[in-house]
Each structure stands twice: as structure tokens, then as C-alpha cells.
Short mmCIF file of C-alpha atoms in Angstrom, two decimals:
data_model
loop_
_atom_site.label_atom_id
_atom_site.label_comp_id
_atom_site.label_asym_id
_atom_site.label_seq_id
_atom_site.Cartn_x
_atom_site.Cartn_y
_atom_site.Cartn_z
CA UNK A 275 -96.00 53.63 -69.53
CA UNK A 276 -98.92 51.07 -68.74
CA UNK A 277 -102.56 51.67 -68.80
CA UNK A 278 -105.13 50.07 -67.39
CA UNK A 279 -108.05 48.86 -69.25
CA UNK A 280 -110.77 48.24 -66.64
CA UNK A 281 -112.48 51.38 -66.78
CA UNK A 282 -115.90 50.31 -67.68
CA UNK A 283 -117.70 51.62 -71.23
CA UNK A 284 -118.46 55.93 -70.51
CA UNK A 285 -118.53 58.56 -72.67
CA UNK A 286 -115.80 59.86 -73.60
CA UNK A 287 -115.05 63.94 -72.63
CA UNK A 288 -113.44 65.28 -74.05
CA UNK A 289 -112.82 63.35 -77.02
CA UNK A 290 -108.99 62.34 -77.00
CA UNK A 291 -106.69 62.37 -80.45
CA UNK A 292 -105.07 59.03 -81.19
CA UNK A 293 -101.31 59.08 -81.11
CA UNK A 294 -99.00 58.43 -84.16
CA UNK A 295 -98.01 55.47 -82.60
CA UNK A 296 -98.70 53.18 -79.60
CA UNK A 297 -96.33 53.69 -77.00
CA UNK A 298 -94.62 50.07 -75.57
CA UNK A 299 -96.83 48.47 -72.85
CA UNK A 300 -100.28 50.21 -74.24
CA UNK A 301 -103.33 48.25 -74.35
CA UNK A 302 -102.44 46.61 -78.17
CA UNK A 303 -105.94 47.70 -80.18
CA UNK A 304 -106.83 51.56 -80.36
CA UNK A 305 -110.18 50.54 -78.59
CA UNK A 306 -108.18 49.53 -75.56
CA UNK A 307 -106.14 52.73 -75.57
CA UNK A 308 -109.05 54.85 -75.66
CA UNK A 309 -110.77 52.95 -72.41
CA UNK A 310 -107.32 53.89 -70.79
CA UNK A 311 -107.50 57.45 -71.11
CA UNK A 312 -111.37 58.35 -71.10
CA UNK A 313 -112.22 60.89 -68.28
CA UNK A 314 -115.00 60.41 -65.99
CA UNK A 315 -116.58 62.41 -63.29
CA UNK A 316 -114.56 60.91 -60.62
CA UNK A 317 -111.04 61.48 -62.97
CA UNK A 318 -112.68 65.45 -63.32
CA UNK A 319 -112.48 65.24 -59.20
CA UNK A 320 -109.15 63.97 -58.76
CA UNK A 321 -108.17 66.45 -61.27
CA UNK A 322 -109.46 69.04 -59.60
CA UNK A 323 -108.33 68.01 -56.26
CA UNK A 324 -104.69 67.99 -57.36
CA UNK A 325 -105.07 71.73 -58.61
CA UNK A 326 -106.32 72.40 -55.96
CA UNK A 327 -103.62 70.81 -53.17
CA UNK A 328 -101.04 72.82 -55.73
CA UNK A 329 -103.03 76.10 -55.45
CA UNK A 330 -105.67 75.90 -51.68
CA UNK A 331 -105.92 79.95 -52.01
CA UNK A 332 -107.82 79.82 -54.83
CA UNK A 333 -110.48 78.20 -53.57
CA UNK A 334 -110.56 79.40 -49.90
CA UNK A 335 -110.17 83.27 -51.14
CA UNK A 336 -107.35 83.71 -49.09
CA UNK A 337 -103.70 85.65 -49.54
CA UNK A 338 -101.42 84.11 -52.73
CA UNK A 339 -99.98 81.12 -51.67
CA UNK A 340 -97.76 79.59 -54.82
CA UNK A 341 -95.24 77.40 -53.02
CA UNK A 342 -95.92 73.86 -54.55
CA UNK A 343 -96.80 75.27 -57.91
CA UNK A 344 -93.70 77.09 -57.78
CA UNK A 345 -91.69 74.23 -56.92
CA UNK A 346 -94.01 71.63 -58.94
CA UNK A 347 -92.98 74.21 -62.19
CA UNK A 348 -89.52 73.78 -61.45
CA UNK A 349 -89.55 70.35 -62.23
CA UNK A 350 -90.55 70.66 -65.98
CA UNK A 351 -87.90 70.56 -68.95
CA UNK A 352 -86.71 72.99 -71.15
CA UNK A 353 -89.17 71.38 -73.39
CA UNK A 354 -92.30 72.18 -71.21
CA UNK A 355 -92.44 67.84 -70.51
CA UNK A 356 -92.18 65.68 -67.35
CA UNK A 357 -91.14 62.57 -66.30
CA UNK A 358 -92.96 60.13 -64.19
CA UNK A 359 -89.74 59.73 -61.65
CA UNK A 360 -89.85 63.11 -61.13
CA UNK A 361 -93.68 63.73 -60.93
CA UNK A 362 -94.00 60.72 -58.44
CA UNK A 363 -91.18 61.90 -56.03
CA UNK A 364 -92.94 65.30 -55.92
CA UNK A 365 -96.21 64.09 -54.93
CA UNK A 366 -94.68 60.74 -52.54
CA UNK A 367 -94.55 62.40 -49.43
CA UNK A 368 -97.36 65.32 -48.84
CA UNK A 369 -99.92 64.03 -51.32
CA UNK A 370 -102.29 61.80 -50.52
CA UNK A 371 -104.18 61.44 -54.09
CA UNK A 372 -103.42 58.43 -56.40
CA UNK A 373 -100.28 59.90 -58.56
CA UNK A 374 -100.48 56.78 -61.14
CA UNK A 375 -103.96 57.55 -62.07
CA UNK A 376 -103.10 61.55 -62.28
CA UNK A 377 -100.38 61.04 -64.32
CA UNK A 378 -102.25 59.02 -66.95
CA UNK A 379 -105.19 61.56 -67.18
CA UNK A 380 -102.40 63.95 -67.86
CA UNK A 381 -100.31 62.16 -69.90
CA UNK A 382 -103.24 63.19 -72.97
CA UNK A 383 -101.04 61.40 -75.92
CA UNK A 384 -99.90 58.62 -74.07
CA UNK A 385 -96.42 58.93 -74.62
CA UNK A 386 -95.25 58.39 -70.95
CA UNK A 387 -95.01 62.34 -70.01
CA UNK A 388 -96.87 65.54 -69.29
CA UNK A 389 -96.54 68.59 -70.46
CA UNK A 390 -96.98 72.21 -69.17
CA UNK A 391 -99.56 73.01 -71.45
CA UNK A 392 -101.60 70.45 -70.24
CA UNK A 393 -101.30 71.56 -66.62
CA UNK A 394 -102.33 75.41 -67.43
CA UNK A 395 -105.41 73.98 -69.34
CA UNK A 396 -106.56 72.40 -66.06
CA UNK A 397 -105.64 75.19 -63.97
CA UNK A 398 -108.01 77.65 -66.04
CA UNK A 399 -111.00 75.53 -66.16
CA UNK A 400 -110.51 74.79 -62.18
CA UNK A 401 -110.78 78.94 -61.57
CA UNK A 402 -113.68 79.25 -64.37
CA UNK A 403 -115.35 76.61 -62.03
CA UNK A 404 -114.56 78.08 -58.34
CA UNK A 405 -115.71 81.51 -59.92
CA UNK A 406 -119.02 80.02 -60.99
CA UNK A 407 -119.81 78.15 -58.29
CA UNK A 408 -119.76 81.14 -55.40
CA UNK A 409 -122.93 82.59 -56.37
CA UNK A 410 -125.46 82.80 -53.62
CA UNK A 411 -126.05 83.65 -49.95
CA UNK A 412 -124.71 80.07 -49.22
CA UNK A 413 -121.56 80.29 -50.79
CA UNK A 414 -121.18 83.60 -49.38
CA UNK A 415 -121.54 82.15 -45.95
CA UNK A 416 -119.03 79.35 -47.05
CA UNK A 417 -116.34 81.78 -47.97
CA UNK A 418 -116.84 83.87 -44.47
CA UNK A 419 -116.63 80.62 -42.50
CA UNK A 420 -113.48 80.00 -44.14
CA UNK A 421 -112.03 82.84 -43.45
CA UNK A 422 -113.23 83.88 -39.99
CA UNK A 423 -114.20 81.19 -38.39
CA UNK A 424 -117.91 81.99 -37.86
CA UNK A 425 -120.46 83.78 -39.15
CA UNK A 426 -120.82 86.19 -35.67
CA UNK A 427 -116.87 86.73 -35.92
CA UNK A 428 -116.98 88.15 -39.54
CA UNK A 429 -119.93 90.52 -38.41
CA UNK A 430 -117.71 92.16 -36.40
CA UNK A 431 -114.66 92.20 -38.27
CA UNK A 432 -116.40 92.82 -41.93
CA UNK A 433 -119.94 94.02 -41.99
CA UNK A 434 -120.42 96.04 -38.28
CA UNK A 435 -116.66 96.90 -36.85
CA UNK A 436 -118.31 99.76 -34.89
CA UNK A 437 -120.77 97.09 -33.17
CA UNK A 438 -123.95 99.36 -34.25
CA UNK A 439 -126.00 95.83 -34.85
CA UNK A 440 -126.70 96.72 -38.46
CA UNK A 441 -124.92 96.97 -41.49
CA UNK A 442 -126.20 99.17 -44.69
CA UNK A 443 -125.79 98.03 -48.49
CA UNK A 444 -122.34 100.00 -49.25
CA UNK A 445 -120.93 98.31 -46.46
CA UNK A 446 -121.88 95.05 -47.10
CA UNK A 447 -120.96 95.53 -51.08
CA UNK A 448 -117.20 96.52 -50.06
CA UNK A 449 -117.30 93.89 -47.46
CA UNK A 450 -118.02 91.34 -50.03
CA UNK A 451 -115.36 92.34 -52.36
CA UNK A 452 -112.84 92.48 -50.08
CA UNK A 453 -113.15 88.72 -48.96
CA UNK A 454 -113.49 87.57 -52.73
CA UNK A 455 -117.10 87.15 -53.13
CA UNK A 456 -118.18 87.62 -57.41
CA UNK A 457 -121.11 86.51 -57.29
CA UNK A 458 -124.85 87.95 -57.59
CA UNK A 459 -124.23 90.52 -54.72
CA UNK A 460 -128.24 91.59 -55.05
CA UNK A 461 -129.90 88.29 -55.00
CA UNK A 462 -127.49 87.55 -51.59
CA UNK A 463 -129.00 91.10 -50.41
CA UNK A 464 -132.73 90.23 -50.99
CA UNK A 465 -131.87 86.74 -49.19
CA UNK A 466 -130.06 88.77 -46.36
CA UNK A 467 -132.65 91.00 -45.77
CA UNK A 468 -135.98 88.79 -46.55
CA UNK A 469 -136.69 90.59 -49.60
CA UNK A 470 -136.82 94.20 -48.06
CA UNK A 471 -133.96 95.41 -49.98
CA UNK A 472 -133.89 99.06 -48.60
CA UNK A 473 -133.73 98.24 -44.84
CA UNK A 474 -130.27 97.57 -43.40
CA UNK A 475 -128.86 94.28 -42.71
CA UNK A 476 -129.25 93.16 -38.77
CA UNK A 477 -127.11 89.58 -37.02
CA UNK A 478 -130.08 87.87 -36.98
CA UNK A 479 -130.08 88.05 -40.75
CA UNK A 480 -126.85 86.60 -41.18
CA UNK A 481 -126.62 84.14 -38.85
CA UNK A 482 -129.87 83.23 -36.86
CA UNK A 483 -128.77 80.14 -34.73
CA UNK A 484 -125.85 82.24 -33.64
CA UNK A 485 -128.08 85.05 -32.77
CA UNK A 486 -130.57 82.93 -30.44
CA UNK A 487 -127.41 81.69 -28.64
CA UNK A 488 -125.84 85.13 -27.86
CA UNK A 489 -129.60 86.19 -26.98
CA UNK A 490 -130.19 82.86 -24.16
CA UNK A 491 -126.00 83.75 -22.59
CA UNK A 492 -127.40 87.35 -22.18
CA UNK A 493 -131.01 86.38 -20.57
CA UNK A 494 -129.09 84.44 -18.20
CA UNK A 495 -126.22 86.92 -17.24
CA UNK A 496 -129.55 89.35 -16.67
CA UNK A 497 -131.29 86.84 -14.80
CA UNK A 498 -128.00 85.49 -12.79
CA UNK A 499 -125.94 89.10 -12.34
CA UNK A 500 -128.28 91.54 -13.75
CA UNK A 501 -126.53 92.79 -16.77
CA UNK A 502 -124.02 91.74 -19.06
CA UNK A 503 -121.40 94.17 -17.25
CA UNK A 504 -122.14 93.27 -13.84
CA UNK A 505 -121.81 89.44 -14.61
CA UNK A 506 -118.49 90.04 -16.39
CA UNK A 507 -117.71 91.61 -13.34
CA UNK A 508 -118.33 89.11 -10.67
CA UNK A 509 -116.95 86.23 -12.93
CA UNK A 510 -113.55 87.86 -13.39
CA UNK A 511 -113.73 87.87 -9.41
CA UNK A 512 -114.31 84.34 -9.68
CA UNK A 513 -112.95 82.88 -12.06
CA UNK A 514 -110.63 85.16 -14.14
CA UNK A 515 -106.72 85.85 -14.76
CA UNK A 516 -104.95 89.26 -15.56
CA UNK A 517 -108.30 90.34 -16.65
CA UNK A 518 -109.54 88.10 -19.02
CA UNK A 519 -111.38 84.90 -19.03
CA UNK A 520 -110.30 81.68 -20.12
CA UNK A 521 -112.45 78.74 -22.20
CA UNK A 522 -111.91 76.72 -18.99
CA UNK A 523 -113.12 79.08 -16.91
CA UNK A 524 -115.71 80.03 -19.27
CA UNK A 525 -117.16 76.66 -19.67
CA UNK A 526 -117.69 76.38 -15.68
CA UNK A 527 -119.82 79.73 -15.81
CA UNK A 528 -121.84 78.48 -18.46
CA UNK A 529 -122.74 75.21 -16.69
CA UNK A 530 -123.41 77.22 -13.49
CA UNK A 531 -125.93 78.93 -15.58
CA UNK A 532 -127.07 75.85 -17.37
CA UNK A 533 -125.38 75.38 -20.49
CA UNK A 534 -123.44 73.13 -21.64
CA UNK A 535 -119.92 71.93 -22.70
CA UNK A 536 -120.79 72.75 -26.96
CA UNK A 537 -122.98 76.15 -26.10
CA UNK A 538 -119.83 77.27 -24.50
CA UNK A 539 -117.37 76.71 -26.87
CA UNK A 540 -119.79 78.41 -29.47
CA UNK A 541 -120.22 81.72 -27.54
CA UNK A 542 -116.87 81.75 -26.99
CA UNK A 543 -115.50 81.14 -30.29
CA UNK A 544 -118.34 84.69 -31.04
CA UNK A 545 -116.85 86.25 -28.05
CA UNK A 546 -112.94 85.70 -28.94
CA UNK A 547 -112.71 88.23 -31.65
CA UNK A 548 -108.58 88.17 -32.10
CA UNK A 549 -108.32 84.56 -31.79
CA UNK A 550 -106.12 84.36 -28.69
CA UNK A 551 -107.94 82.10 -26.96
CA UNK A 552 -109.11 85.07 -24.06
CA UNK A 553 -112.47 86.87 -24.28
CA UNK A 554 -111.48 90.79 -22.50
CA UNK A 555 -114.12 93.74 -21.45
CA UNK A 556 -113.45 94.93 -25.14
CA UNK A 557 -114.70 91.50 -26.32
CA UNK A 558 -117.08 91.46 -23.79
CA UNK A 559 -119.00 94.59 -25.15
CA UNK A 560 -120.38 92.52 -27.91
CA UNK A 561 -122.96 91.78 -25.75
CA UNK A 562 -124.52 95.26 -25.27
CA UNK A 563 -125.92 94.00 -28.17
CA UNK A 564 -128.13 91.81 -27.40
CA UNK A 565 -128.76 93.62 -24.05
CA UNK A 566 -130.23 97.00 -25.77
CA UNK A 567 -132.59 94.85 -27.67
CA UNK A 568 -134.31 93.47 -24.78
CA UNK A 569 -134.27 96.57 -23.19
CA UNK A 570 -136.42 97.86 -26.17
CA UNK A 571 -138.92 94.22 -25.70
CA UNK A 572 -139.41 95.23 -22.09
CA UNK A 573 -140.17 98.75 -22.93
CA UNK A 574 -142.46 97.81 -25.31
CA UNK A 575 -143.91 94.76 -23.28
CA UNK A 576 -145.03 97.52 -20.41
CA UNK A 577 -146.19 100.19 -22.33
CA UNK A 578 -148.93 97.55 -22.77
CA UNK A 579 -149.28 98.35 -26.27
CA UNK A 580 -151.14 101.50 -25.40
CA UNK A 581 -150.38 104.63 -27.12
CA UNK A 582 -150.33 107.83 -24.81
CA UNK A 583 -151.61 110.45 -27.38
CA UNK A 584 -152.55 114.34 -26.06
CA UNK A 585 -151.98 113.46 -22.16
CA UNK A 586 -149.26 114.00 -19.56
CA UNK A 587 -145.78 112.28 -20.19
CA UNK A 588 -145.56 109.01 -18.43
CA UNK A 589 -143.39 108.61 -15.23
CA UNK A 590 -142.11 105.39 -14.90
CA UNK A 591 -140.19 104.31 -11.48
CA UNK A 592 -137.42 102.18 -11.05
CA UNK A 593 -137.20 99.06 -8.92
CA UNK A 594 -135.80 101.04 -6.15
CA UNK A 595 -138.64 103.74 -6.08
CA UNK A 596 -141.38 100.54 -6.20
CA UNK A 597 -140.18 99.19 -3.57
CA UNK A 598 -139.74 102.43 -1.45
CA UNK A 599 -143.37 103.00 -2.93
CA UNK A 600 -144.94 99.63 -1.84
CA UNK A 601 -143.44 99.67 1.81
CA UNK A 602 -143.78 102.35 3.23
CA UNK A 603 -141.18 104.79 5.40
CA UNK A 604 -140.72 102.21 7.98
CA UNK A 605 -140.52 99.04 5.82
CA UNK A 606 -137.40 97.10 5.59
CA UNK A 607 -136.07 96.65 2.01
CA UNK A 608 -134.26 93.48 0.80
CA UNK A 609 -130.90 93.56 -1.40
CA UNK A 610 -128.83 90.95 -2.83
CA UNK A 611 -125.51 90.10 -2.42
CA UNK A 612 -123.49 88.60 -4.83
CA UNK A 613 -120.20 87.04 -3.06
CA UNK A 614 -117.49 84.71 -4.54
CA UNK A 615 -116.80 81.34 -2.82
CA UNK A 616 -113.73 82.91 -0.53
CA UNK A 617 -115.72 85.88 0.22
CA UNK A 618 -118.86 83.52 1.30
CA UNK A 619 -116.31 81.50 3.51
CA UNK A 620 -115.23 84.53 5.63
CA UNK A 621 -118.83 85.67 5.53
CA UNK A 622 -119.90 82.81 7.41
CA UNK A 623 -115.90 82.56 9.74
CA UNK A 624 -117.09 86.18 10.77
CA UNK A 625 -120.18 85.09 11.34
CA UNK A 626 -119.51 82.12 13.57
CA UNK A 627 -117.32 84.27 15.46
CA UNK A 628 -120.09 86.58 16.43
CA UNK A 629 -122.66 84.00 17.70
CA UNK A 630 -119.47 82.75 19.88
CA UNK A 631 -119.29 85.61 21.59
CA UNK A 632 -123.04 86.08 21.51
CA UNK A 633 -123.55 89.45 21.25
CA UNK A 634 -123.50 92.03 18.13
CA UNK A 635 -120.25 93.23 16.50
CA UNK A 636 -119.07 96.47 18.00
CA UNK A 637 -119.45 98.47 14.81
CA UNK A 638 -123.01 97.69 14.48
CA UNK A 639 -123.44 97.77 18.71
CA UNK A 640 -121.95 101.74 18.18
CA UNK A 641 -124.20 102.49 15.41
CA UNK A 642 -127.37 101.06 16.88
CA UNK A 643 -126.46 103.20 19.91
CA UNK A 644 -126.23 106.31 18.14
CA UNK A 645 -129.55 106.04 16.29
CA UNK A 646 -131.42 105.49 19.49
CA UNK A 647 -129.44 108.63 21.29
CA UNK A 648 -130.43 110.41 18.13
CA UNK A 649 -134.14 109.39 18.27
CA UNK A 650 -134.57 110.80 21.42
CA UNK A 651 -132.91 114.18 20.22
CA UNK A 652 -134.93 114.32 17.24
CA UNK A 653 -138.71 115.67 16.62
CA UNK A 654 -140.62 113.22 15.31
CA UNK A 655 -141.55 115.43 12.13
CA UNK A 656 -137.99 114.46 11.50
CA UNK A 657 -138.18 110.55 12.06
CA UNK A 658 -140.82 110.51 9.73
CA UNK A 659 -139.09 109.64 6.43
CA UNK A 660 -135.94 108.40 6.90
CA UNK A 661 -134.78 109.77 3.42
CA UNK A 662 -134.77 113.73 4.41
CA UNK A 663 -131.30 113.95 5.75
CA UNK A 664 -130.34 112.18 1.63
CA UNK A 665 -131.91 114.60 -0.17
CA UNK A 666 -131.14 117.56 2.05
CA UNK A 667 -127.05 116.11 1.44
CA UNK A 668 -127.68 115.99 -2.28
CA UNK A 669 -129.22 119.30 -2.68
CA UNK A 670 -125.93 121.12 -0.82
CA UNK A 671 -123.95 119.78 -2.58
CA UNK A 672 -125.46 120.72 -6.07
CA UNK A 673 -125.72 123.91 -4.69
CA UNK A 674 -122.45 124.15 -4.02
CA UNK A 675 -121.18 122.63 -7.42
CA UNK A 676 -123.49 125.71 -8.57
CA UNK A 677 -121.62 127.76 -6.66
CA UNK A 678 -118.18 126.48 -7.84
CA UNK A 679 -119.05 126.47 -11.37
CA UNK A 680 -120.32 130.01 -11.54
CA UNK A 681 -117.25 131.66 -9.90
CA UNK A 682 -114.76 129.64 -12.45
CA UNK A 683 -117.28 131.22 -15.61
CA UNK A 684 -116.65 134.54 -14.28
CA UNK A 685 -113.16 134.06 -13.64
CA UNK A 686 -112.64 133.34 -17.22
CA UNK A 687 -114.46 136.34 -18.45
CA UNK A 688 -117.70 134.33 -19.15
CA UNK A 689 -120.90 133.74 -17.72
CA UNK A 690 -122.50 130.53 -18.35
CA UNK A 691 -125.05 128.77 -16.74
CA UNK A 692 -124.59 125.31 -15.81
CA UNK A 693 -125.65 123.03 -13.65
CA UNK A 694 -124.00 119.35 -12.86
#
């Protein structure tokens, strides 16, 4: 055994009982042994550190994982002690701490080996220490990182599996016991939820940065595809495999829209829920989200903040109706195609191939010959809103799923009313 006596002058914690004897090689004087084995902050770290390379579940709240205590147990005596041969070959290849200076802190009575009593010691005050320090929202956050990945990602697994966009108090309480969290579950709650204790929990509260990001991805599939759905949709078209979308791929559709190469991997890390590295229409749903909510903002952002109180229910009209509205009966109405890079290519092969031949396609040559042979035919009553012959479809056929549904009730011995 051989100390070393550069230390520097600390105070000494805890204080350490002289030996019977000095063991060959010590520092000669008792003050010289005692600046050997005095424990500093730094020696409470490395300490620490080593329990915790033995034992990594107790500090990440994860399943039981024994294996190198197990095997570093093996390796003391009958008489609980243990060599330094056998201590350093244990710790030579997969650990990277300093073994001479562990050894010495644990070596207590200097006599050149540790014992197992020694080693529980540690082990006890390293859990009354991890149990201490996971107290607040903070640590709670730590521990679902850990575990999950992300905050958005343990939402959906823990605290909202039915993707309702809130979580109430008995969920989050279970949820926080089954990932390991003892600390003070009600001041995390009042931090959660701004000090309103009896309103639910929402994402926003649990993760805000992750919130605004999900919120821009869906503003943009809105403004590029019109809906979350839609845009899933036409980028599977694009730029998807067997149904499911890629990071690669994923990364490219984000810096279409504008985003870049770390916003990507961020919303895709909150969209990949199992961890395989593919975001699928399941996945995708998380999105609906975000989507409902600013459905509610626009609702709210036309009602104009004006409360209709006592007078006739409100009709509002879709975009279709407006623009039927605006133009008239005989005003052309514009729509927008969405087409993939292939489908653009024979757009525009099809279309060279017409201006060769410069005339119309026959399809649309038969068509436009019909409507004029039918315009002559037809009063001009008729002509006069292009949407009666619609609406006079649609209403035979409800009447005749009427029909069809009354006969079946009375077949069955029932009558019941119902319309489709």
C-alpha cells in the first residue's frame, strides 16, 4: 500500500480512526497518514461515480440491472476483504475512473484492502442522495427525458395515451409513480399547471418549446396541403415507402416548407412514438392535436368577439359556398392542384402533345360538343344555375335511400324512421 501525501490541508469528513499500526510504505508520522485518507468533495464524486457505473439503474429509474455488482461481489473473500490485484483487474478494462485513488478512499484503515462493509455504506448513502435530489418539476422532467427520450414522447406514452391533449391529476399521480418519481408530486402539479391546481394538465404545460414546434409543422402543412391529413397524404405520394416516412425523406419536406435540418429531427423524434425510426398515419394523428386547436382560434378570431345573445343562429358558409356566393352562376371558379414531380412531368408531356396537334383533346372536343347541343335543347329557365341538375341528383337519391331504408324496417317487423 502507498499513499500519497499531496492532498492539500481540508477538513476532514468524516473523521477517520487511526490504525493499530502503520502499514509498510505509509506516510511515517500519523499527520501524514491522515492527509492520505481525508475525503474531499471531489473524492465524494468519484465515489459516487463508481456506485454509480456498478449500479446506472438507480439513478436513471430504469429496470434492475445488477450485472457488475453481481460480478464485482464475487470477487470478495470469505472474510468480506479485497485485494488490490483483484479490484484493479475488475475495473482495467470498462472503467474509466482512477482505481488507485478509489481504492485508497476505500481502503478506510489503511491496511492495503477493502472490505464489503465499506462498499454497502457507500451504496446506501448514494440512494439516500438520488432519492433526495428528484424533488421538483425539473427533476421530474430529467427522469422522463431519460427514459423516453423527450418530453412530447412521454406525453403520449405516460400522461395522454388516448391523445385527448390533457391529462387530469390521477393520471399524472400514477404516471409519476410508475417512472420512479418520490418527490413533492403537488408542488410539480402547481408548477405544471401555473398554480391552478384544479384544471387539467395540457402539452404546452409540460413542454412549451416542443409545443410551439409541433404548432409552426402544423401551420405549414395547413398553409402548404391544407390539413395535417391531406399533407401526409401527398408526401407519402412523394416521398414515402410501404407507407411510412423516413427521417430522410422527412427532412426534405421540412426544408420544402422552410425548416431546417435540427427542426426536423425534433418533430420527428415527437412524431416517432415506437422508436423505429418511421413516423406511420397512427403516428401521424398526433397532429390532430394541434390542428383542433387552431380550428377553435379561427372560430373564435371570426366570431369577432361578438356574442349573439336572443337572435337567429348564425349561418356560416364554407369556402366553396363564398366563392359560389361572390361570382355569380356564370363565374368561373379556381381550384388547386396538388401534383407530385412525375405527375407534373406527364402533365406538361400531355400537354405538349396537344399544342402539337393544335387542336383540343377529343374528350374535352366531345364534351364541349354536347353542352352546346344541349344548350340549344334546353329552356333557358334551365341554363340559369348550373347547379339544378346537382341538387335534383342528390335529392333522388336520398329519396330513394328513404325508400330503401323504410322497406328493410318493415321487413324486420319494425318501423323506424331514418333518414341517411
Amino acid at each position: 500500500w502507498r499513499g500519497s501525501a499531496d492532498c492539500g490541508s481540508h477538513r476532514v469528513s468524516p473523521p477517520i480512526a487511526m490504525p493499530p499500526h502503520v502499514p509498510d510504505g505509509a506516510p511515517g508520522t500519523p499527520a501524514e497518514y491522515l492527509h492520505a485518507h481525508q475525503r474531499v468533495g471531489n473524492d465524494d464524486k468519484l465515489l459516487f461515480a463508481f456506485i454509480d457505473w456498478l449500479l446506472p439503474h438507480l439513478r436513471l429509474k430504469q429496470a434492475q440491472n445488477t450485472v457488475r455488482w453481481d460480478d464485482f461481489w464475487h470477487l470478495f473473500k470469505s472474510d468480506g476483504t479485497m485485494g488490490w490485484d483483484a479490484f484493479e483487474k475488475f475495473l482495467r478494462w470498462d472503467c474509466k475512473l482512477n482505481a488507485r485513488r478509489l481504492f485508497d478512499l476505500l481502503d478506510e484503515q489503511g491496511s492495503g484492502r477493502i472490505s464489503s462493509h465499506t462498499v454497502l455504506e457507500l451504496r446506501r448513502q448514494y440512494i439516500r442522495i438520488i432519492d433526495c435530489r428528484h424533488l421538483g418539476l425539473d427533476d421530474l422532467k430529467a427522469i422522463l427525458l431519460r427514459k423516453y427520450g423527450n418530453l412530447l414522447r412521454a406525453w403520449r406514452l405516460l400522461f395522454d395515451p388516448e391523445q385527448r391533449g390533457r391529462c387530469s391529476h390521477a393520471v399524472y399521480v400514477r404516471g409519476c409513480k410508475e417512472v420512479g418519481f418520490h418527490g413533492d408530486l403537488k408542488c410539480a402539479w402547481s408548477e405544471l399547471t401555473d398554480g391552478e391546481i384544479h384544471r387539467p394538465m395540457y402539452i404546452q404545460d409540460l413542454d412549451p418549446a416542443g409545443d410551439r414546434m409541433m404548432s409552426d409543422f402544423t401551420s405549414a402543412l395547413k398553409k402548404y396541403y391544407g390539413s395535417p391529413k391531406d399533407g401526409w397524404y401527398a408526401i407519402l405520394r412523394a416521398h414515402g415507402a410501404f407507407g411510412k416516412m423516413t427521417p430522410e425523406s422527412f427532412e426534405r419536406v421540412c426544408s420544402d416548407m422552410g425548416f431546417g435540418a435540427k427542426f426536423a429531427r425534433k418533430v420527428f423524434g415527437f412524431l416517432d412514438l415506437d422508436l423505429d425510426r418511421t413516423v406511420s398515419l397512427d403516428e401521424w394523428d398526433f397532429l390532430l392535436l394541434w390542428e383542433k386547436r387552431m380550428g377553435k382560434d379561427d372560430q373564435e378570431t371570426s366570431a369577432g368577439g361578438r356574442a349573439n345573445v336572443g337572435g337567429p343562429p348564425s349561418r356560416s358558409k364554407n369556402n366553396w359556398q363564398s366563392a359560389v356566393d361572390e361570382g355569380g352562376p356564370g363565374s368561373a371558379l379556381e381550384f388547386l392542384v396538388v401534383l407530385t414531380k412525375e405527375e407534373h412531368k406527364e402533365y406538361l408531356a400531355r400537354l405538349r402533345e396537344f399544342e402539337a396537334r393544335g387542336s383540343k383533346p377529343r374528350s374535352a372536343t366531345k364534351q364541349t360538343d354536347s353542352m352546346q347541343r344541349s344548350s340549344v335543347r334546353a329552356p333557358a329557365a334551365q341554363l340559369a344555375d348550373p347547379w339544378v341538375p346537382l341538387a335534383d341528383t342528390c335529392g333522388a337519391l336520398e329519396a330513394q335511400s328513404h325508400r330503401l331504408a323504410m322497406s328493410r324496417s318493415r321487413a324486420s317487423g319494425s318501423f323506424v324512421l331514418w333518414r341517411p
